[in-house]
Short mmCIF file of C-alpha atoms in Angstrom, two decimals:
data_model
loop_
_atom_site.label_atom_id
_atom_site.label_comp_id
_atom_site.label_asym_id
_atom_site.label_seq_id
_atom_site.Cartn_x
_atom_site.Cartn_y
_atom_site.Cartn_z
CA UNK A 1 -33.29 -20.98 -14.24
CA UNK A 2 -34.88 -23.43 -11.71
CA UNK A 3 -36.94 -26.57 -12.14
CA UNK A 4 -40.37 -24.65 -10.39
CA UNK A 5 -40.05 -21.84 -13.33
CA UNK A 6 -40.82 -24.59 -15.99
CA UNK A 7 -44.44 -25.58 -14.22
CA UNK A 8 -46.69 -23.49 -15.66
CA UNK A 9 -45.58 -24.93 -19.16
CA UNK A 10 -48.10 -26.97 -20.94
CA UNK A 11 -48.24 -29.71 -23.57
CA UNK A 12 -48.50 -27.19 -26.64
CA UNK A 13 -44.94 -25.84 -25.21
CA UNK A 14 -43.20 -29.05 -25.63
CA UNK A 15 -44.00 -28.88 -29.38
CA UNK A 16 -42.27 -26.01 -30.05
CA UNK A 17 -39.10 -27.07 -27.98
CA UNK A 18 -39.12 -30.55 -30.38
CA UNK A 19 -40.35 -32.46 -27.75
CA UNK A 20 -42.37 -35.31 -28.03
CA UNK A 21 -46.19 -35.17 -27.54
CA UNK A 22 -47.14 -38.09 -26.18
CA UNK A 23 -45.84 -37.85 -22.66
CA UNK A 24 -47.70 -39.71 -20.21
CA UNK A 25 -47.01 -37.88 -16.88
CA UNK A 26 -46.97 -33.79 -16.84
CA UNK A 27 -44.10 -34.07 -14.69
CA UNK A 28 -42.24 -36.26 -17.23
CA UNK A 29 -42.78 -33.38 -19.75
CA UNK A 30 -41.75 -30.43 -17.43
CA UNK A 31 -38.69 -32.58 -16.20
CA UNK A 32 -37.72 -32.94 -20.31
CA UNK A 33 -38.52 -29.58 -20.53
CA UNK A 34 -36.65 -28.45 -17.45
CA UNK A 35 -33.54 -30.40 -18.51
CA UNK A 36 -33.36 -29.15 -22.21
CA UNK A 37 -33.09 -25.57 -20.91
CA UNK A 38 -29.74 -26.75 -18.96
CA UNK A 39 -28.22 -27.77 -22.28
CA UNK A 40 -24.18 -26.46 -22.80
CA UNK A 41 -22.37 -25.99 -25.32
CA UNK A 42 -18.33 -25.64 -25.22
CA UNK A 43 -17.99 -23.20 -27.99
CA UNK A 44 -15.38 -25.18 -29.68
CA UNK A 45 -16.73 -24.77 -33.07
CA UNK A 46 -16.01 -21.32 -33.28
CA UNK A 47 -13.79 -19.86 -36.05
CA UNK A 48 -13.48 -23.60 -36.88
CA UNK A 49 -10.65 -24.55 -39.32
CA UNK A 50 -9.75 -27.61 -41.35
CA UNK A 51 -7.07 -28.67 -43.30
CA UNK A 52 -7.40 -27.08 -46.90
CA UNK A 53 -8.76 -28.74 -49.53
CA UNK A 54 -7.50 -28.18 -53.25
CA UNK A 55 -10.55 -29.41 -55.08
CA UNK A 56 -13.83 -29.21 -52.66
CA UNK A 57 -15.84 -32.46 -54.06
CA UNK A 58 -19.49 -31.83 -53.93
CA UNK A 59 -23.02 -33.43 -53.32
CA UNK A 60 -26.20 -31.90 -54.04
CA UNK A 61 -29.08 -34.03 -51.77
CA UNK A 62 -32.44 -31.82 -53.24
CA UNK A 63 -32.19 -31.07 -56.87
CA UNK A 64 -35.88 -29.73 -56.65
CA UNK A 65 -36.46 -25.38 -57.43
CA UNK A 66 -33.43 -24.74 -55.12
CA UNK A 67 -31.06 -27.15 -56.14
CA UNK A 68 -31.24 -26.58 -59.86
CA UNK A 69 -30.13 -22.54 -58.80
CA UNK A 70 -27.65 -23.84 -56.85
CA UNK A 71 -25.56 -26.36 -58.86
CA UNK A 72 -24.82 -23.30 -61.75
CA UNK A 73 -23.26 -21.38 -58.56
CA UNK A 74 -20.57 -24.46 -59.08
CA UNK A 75 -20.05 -23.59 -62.85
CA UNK A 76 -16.92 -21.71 -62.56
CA UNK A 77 -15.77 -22.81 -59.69
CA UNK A 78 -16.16 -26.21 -61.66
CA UNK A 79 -14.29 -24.44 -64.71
CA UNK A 80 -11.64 -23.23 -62.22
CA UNK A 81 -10.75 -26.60 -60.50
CA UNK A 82 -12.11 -25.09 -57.38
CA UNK A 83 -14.43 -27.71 -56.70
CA UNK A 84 -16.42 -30.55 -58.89
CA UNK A 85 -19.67 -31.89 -58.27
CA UNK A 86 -19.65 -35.58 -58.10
CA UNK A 87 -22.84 -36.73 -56.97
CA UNK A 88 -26.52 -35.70 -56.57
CA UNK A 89 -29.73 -37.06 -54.93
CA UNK A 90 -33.56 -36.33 -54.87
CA UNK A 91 -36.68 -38.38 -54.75
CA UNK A 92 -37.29 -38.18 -58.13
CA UNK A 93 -35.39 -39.23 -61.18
CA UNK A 94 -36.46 -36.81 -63.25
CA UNK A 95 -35.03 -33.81 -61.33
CA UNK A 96 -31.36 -35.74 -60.80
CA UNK A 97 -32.02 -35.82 -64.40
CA UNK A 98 -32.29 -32.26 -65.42
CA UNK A 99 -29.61 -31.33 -62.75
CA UNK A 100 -27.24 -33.86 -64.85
CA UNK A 101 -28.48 -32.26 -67.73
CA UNK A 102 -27.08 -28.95 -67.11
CA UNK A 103 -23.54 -30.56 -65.70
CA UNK A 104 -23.40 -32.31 -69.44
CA UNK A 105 -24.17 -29.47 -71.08
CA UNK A 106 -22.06 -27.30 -68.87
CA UNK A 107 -19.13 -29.41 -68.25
CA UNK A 108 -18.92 -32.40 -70.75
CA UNK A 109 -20.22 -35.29 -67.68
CA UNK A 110 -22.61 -35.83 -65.49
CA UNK A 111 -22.80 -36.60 -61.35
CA UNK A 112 -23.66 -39.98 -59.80
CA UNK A 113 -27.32 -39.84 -59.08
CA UNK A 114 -29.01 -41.37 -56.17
CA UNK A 115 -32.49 -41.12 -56.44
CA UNK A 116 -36.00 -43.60 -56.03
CA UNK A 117 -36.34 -44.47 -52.07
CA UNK A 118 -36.57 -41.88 -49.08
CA UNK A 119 -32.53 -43.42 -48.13
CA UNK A 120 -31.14 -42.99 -51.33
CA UNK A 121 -29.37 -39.87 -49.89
CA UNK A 122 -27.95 -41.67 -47.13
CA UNK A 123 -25.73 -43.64 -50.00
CA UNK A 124 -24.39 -40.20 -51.48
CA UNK A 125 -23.36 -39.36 -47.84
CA UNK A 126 -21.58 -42.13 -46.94
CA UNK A 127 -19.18 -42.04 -50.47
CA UNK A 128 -15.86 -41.62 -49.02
CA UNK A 129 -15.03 -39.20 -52.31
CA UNK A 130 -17.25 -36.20 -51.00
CA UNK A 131 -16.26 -33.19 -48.81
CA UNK A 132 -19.00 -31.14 -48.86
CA UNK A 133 -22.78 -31.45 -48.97
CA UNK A 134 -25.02 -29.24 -49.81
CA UNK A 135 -28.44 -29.59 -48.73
CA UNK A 136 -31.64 -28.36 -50.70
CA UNK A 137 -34.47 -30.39 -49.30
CA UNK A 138 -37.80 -29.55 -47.51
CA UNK A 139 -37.25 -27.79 -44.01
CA UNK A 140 -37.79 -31.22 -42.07
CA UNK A 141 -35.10 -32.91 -43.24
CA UNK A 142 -32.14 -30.19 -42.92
CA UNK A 143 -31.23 -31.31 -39.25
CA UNK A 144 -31.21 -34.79 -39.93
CA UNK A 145 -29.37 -34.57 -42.88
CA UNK A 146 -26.87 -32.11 -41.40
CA UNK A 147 -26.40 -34.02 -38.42
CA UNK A 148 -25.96 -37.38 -40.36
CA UNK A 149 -23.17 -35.76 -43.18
CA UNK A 150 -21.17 -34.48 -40.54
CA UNK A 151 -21.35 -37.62 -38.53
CA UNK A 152 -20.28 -39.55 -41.53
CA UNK A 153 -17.45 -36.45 -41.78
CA UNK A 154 -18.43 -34.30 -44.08
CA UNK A 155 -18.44 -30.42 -44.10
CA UNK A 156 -22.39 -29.48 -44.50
CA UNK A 157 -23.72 -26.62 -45.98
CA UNK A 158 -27.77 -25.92 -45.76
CA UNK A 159 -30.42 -24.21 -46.93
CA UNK A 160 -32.77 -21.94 -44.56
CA UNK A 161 -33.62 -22.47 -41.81
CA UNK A 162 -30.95 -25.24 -41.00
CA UNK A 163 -33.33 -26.43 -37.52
CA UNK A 164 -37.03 -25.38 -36.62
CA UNK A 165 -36.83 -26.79 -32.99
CA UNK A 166 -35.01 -25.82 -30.59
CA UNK A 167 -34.05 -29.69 -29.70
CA UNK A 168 -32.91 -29.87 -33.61
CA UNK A 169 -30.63 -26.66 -32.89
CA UNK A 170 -29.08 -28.13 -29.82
CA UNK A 171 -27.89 -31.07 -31.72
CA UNK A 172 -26.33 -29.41 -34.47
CA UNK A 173 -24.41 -27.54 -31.86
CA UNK A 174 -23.30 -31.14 -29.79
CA UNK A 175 -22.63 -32.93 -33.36
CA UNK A 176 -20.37 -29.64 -34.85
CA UNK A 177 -18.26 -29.55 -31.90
CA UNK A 178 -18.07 -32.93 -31.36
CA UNK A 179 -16.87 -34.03 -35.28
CA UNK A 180 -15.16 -30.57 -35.81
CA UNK A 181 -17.00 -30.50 -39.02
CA UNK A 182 -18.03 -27.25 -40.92
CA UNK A 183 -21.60 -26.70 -40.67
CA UNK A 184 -23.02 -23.76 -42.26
CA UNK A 185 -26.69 -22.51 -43.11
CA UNK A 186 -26.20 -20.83 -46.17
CA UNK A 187 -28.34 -17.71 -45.74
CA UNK A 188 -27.47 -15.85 -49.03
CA UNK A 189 -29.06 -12.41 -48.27
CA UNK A 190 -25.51 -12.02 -46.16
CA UNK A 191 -23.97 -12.16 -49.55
CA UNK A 192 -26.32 -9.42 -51.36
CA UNK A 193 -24.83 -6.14 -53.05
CA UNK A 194 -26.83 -4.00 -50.58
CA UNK A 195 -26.52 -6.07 -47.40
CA UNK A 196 -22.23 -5.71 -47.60
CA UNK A 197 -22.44 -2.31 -48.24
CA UNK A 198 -24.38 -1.59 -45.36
CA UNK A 199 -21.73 -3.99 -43.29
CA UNK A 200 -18.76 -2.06 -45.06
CA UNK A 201 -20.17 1.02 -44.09
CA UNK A 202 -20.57 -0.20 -40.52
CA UNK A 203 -17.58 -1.67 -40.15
CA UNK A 204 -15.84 2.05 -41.71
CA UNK A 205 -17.55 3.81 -38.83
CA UNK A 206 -19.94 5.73 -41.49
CA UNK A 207 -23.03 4.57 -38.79
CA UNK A 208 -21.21 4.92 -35.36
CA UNK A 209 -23.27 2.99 -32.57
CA UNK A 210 -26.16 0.67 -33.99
CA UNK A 211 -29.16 1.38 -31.60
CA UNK A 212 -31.82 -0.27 -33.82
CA UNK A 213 -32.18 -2.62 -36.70
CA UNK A 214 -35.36 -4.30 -38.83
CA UNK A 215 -35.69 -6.91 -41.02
CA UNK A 216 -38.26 -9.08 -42.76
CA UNK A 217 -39.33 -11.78 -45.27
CA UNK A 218 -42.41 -10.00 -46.99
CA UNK A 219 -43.23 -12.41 -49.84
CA UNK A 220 -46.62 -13.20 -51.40
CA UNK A 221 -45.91 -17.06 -51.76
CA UNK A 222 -50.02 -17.71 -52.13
CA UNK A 223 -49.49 -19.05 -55.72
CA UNK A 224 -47.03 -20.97 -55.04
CA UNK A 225 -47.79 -22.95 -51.49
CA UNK A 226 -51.32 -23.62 -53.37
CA UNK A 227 -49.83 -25.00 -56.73
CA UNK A 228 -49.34 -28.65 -56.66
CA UNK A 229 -46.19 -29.60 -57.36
CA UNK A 230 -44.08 -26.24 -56.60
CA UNK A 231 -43.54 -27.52 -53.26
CA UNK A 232 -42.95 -31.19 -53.55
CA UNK A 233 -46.31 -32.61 -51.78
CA UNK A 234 -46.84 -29.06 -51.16
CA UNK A 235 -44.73 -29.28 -47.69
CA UNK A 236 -44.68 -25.38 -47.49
CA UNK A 237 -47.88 -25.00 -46.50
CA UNK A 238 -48.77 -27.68 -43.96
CA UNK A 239 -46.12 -25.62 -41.75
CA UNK A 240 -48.70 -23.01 -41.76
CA UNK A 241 -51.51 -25.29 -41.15
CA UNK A 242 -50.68 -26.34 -37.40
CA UNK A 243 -48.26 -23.69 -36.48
CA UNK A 244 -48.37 -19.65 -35.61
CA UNK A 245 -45.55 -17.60 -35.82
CA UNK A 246 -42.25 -15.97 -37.99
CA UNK A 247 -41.46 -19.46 -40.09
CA UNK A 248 -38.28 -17.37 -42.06
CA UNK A 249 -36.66 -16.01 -39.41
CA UNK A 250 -32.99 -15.79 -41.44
CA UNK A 251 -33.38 -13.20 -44.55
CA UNK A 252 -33.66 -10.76 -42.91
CA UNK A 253 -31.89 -11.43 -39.39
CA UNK A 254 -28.57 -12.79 -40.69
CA UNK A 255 -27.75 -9.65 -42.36
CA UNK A 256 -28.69 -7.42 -39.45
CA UNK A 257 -26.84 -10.06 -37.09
CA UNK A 258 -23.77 -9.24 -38.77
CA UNK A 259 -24.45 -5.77 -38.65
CA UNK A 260 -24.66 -5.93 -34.90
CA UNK A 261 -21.83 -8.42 -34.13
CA UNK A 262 -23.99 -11.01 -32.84
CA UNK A 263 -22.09 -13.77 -31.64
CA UNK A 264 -18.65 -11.53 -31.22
CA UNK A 265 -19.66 -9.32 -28.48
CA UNK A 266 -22.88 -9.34 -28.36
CA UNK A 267 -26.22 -11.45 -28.45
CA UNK A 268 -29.61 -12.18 -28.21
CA UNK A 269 -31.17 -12.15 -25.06
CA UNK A 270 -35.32 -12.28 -24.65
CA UNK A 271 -37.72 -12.56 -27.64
CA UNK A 272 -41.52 -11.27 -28.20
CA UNK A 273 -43.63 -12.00 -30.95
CA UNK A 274 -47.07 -11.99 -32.33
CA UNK A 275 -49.54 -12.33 -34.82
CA UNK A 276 -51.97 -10.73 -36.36
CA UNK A 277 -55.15 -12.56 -37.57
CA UNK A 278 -55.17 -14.66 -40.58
CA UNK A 279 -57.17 -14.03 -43.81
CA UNK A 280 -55.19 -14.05 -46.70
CA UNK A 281 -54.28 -17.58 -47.41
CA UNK A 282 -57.57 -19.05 -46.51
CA UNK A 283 -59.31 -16.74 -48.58
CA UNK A 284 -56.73 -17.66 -51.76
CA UNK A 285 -57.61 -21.48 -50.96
CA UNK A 286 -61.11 -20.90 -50.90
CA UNK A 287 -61.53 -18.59 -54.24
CA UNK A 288 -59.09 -21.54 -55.65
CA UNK A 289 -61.43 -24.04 -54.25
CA UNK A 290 -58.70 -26.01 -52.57
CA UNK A 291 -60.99 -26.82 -49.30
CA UNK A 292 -58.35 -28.59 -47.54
CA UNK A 293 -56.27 -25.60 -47.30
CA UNK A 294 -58.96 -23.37 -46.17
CA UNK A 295 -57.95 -23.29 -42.17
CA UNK A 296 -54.37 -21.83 -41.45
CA UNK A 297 -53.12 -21.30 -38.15
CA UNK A 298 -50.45 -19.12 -39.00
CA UNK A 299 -51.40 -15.41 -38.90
CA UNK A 300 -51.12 -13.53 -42.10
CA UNK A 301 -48.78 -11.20 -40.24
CA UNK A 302 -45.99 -12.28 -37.50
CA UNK A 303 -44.09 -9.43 -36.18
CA UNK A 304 -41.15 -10.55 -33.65
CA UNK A 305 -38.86 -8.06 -31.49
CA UNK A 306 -35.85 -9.35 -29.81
CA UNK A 307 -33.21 -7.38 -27.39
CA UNK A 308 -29.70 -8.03 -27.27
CA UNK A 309 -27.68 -7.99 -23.98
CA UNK A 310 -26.49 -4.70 -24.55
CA UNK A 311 -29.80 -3.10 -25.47
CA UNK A 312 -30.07 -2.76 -28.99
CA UNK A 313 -33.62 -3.99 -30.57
CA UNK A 314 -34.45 -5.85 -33.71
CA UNK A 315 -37.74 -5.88 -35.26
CA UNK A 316 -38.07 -8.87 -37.59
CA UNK A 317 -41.80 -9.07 -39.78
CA UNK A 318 -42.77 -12.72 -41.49
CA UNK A 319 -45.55 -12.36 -44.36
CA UNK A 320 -46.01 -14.51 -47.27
CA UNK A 321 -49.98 -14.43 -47.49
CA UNK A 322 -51.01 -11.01 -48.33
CA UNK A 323 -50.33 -9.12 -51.60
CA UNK A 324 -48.09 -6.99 -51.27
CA UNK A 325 -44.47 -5.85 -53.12
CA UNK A 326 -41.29 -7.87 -51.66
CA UNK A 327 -39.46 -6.58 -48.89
CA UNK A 328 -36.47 -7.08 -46.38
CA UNK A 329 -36.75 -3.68 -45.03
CA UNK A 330 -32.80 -3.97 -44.44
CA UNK A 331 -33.30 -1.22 -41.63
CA UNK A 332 -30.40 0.04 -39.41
CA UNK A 333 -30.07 3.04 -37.17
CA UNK A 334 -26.89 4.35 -35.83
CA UNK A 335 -25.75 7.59 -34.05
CA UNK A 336 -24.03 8.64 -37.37
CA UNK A 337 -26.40 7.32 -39.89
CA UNK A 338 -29.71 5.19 -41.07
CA UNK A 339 -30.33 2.54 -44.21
CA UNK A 340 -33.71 1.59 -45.28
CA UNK A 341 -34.48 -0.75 -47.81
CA UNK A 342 -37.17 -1.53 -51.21
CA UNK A 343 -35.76 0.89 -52.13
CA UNK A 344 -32.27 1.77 -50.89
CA UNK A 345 -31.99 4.73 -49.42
CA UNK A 346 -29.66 6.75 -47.20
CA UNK A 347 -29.62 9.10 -44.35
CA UNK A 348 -26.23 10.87 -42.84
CA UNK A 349 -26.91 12.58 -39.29
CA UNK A 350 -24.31 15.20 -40.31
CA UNK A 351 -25.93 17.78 -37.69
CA UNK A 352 -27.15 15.85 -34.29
CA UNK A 353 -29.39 19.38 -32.86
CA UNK A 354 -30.73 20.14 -36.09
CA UNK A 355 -34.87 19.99 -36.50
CA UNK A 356 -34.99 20.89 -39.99
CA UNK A 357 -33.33 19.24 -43.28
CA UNK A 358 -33.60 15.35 -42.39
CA UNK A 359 -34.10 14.04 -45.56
CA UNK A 360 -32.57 10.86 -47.73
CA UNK A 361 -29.43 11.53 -49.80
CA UNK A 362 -30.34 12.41 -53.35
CA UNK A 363 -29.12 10.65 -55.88
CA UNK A 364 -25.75 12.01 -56.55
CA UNK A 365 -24.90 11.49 -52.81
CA UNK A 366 -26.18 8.66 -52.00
CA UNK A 367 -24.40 7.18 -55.25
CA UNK A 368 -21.16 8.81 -53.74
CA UNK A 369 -21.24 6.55 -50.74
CA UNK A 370 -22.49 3.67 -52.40
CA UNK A 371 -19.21 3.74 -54.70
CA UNK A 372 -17.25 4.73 -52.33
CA UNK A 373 -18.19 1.88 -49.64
CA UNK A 374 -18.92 -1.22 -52.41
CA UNK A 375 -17.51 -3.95 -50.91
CA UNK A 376 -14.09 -4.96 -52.29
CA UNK A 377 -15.87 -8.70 -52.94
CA UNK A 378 -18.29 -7.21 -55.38
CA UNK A 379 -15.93 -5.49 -56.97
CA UNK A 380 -13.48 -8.10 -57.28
CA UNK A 381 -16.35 -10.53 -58.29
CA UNK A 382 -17.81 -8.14 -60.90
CA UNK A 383 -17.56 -10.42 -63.74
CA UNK A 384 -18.73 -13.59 -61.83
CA UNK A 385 -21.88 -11.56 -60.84
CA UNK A 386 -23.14 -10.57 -64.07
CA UNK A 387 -22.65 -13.62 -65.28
CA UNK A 388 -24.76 -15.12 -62.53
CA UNK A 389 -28.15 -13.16 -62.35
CA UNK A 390 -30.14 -16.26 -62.02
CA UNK A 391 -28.90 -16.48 -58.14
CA UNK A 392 -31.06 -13.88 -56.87
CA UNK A 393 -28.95 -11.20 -58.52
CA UNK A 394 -25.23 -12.80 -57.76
CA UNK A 395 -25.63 -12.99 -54.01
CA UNK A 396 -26.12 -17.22 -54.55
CA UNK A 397 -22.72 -17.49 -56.49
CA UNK A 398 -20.94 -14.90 -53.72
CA UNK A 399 -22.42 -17.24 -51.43
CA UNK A 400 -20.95 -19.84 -52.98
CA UNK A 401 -17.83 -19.01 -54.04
CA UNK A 402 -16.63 -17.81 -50.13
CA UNK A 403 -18.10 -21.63 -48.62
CA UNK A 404 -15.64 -23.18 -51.13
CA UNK A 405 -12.72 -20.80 -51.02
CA UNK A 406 -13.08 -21.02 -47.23
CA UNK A 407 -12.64 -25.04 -47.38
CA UNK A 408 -9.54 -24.18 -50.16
CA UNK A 409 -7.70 -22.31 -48.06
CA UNK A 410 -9.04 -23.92 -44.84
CA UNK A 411 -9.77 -20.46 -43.44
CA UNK A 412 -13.22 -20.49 -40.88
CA UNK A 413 -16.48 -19.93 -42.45
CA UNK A 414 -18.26 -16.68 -42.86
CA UNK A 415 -21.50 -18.13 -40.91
CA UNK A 416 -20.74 -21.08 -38.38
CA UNK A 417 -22.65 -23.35 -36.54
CA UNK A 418 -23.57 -21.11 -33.56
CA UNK A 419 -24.53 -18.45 -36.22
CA UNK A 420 -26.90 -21.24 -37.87
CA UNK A 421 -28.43 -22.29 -34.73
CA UNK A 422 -28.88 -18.80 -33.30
CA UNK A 423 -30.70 -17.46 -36.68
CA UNK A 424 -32.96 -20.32 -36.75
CA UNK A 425 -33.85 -20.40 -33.15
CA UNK A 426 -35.87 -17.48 -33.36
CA UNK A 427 -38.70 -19.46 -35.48
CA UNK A 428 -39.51 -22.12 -32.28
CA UNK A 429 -38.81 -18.92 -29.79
CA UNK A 430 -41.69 -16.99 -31.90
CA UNK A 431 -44.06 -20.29 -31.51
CA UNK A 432 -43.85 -20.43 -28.13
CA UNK A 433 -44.17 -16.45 -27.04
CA UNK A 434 -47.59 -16.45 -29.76
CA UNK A 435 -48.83 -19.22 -28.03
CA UNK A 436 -48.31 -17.70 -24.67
CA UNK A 437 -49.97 -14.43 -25.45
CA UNK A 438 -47.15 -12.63 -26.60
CA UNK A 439 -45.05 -13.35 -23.30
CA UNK A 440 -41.13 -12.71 -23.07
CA UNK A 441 -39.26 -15.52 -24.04
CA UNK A 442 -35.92 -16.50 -23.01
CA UNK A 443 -32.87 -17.04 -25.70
CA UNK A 444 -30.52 -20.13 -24.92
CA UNK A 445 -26.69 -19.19 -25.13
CA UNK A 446 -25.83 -21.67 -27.95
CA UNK A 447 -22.47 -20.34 -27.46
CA UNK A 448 -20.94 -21.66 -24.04
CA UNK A 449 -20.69 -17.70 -23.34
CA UNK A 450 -18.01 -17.10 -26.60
CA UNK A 451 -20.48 -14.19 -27.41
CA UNK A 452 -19.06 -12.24 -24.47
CA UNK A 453 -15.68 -12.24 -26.29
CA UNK A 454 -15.48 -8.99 -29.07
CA UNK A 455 -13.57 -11.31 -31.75
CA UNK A 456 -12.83 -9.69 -34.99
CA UNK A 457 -15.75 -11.40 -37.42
CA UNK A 458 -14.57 -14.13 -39.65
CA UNK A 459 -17.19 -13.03 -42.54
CA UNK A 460 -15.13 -12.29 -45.60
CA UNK A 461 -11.65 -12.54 -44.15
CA UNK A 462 -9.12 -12.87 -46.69
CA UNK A 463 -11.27 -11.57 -49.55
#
């Protein structure tokens, strides 16, 4: 792309891309712009190995809602001598507390807690005994954290999204390849029941060629980005305050990326998104008399499309203002077959020319298939599952277990870096096309062109 392309960019477009906003000169801005659109990467990163580790010592920086789910994920790992968790940071006493709290009561001691000042988590990094961090924290701080654990060589692990800037995502991508340090966003929906049957079944040819896919993050959140203290300081919400567009790009799209090989022969190549009006939120805020929240910028509804390079579309829907039942529509159509999620249900194209008889599996059928194709790390993880119910259902501890028997066995991770990046690019993409009028926005090859190569997918190798 040449320099003259960028021209017609304004201000508002630098904010998206993670630039600054108080340029001086417009043609210091378009030459920043210009030049972060040039970025490389070497694709080094990719199916990334390190040397095993026995006993995967773990911190925990955010031990608010999120981390106190994700430290019982440990528990028999923990148990198992798989991994220990040895130290844990937050703002706030009182949650390192209650996260030390369960470790007693779980495992007979407690974790080394940082907690008081907004650097405490900088001294749990730099401990020479920790291999792993996992990182729980509001969104703004997952690419600073990230970038700072693996500088200070550790293997990272972070919540969604793991960069909401396309300057942020760049980084992560120079700093992985650079340190040769694990760094994974730990989107757990690619762990769910449903979501690896659907990849099992994929991967066994039961869909034939993908075509189409949709996915979503349909959550009424209203209750809970107006309560006080859910949200520490209520951070949620002040994202949709000043911004307009899809905000939780991953819960849906990591699933359906693995679906379509993204990354291993295929990728994303131009993005268009919009939004619908919003109403919702401001009207909760007002009947709740909370008068500062009573302007949102972000639309109620965001819908984004994106094309791959070899012409298959994904439809991807971000909603957490209106009232309305949960949903990851978990949509994909093949030339064999079609999925549809909330509920699950299942469609076999047994008969390509017929017009009459295309209904869902019944029952018996459709549980048929969904014995026959259960992914063998459900089944072999059974036990662990039911046991874990408070990680949305088992996919959390799935999640977890794979990211530390990955770093055991030094095997590559199931998600990597350029997976991360890729996932969470779509969120500053979606910005800017909203703000353009809906216009056709370019996707950066985070890659250095590895895409192009079909590799066989590292995601549950060596089950």
């Amino acid at each position: 792309m040449k320099r003259k392309d960028f021209l017609s960019l304004s201000a508002k477009a630098a904010m998206f891309l993670g630039l600054p906003l108080s340029l001086s000169a417009k043609e210091e801005l378009e030459e920043k712009i210009f030049l972060q659109s040039q970025k490389k990467s070497k694709g080094s990163a990719f199916a990334l190995t390190a040397p095993k580790i026995a006993k995967v010592n773990v911190g925990i920086i955010g031990c608010g809602n999120r981390g106190q789910v994700l430290v019982q994920m440990f528990d028999w790992l923990v148990k198992n001598n798989k991994a220990d968790v040895v130290a844990v940071s937050d703002l706030k006493k009182d949650k390192t507390d209650k996260l030390n709290s369960h470790l007693q009561k779980v495992h007979g001691k407690t974790a080394k807690a940082y907690y008081g000042g907004p650097n405490e988590w900088k001294k749990l990094v730099d401990r020479d005994d920790i291999d792993l961090l996992i990182i729980a924290t509001p969104w703004e701080m997952h690419t600073p954290m990230s970038l700072y654990g693996m500088e200070k060589g550790k293997h990272v692990a972070c919540e969604v999204p793991i960069a909401y800037t396309l300057e942020d995502c760049w980084k992560l991508i120079e700093t992985a390849e650079r340190t040769q340090k694990h760094c994974m966003m730990m989107e757990n929906c690619c762990f769910n029941g449903e979501e690896l049957w659907v990849l099992n079944m994929i991967n066994q040819g039961v869909f034939g060629d993908l075509t189409h896919a949709e996915g979503a993050y349909i959550h009424d959140l209203r209750k809970h980005l107006l309560h006080d203290t859910y949200y520490e300081d209520q951070w949620r919400i002040k994202h949709h305050l000043n911004k307009d567009g899809n905000f939780y790009t991953t819960h849906g799209l990591g699933p359906i990326s693995q679906y379509m090989d993204i990354g291993r022969g295929d990728t994303y190549d131009h993005v268009v998104s919009m939004s619908s009006r919003e109403k919702s939120l401001s009207d909760a805020a007002k009947k709740a008399n909370i008068n500062k929240f009573s302007n949102v910028k972000c639309g109620d509804m965001n819908t984004t499309m994106i094309k791959t390079k070899l012409g298959k579309t994904i439809m991807l829907q971000f909603d957490v203002h209106s009232g309305r039942p949960y949903d990851r529509l978990n949509t994909v159509v093949g030339t064999k077959a079609v999925h549809e999620g909330y509920p699950s249900k299942l469609y076999i194209n047994e008969d390509e020319l017929a017009w009459w008889g295309h209904n869902w599996l019944d029952d018996k059928k459709y549980k048929e298939y969904r014995d026959k194709y259960n992914h063998p790390l459900w089944a072999k993880l059974k036990a662990q599952i039911s046991d874990n119910s408070v990680g949305h259902g088992g996919m959390d501890f799935v999640m977890i277990y794979r990211l530390v028997k990955c770093l055991n066995e030094g095997l590559p991770l199931d998600i990597n870096v350029y997976d991360s990046v890729l996932w969470s690019s779509i969120t500053p993409l979606s910005e800017l096309s909203v703000a353009q009028n809906s216009n056709s926005v370019k996707v950066p090859d985070f890659t250095g062109g590895t895409w192009e190569n079909k590799n066989t997918s590292e995601m549950l190798r060596d089950i």
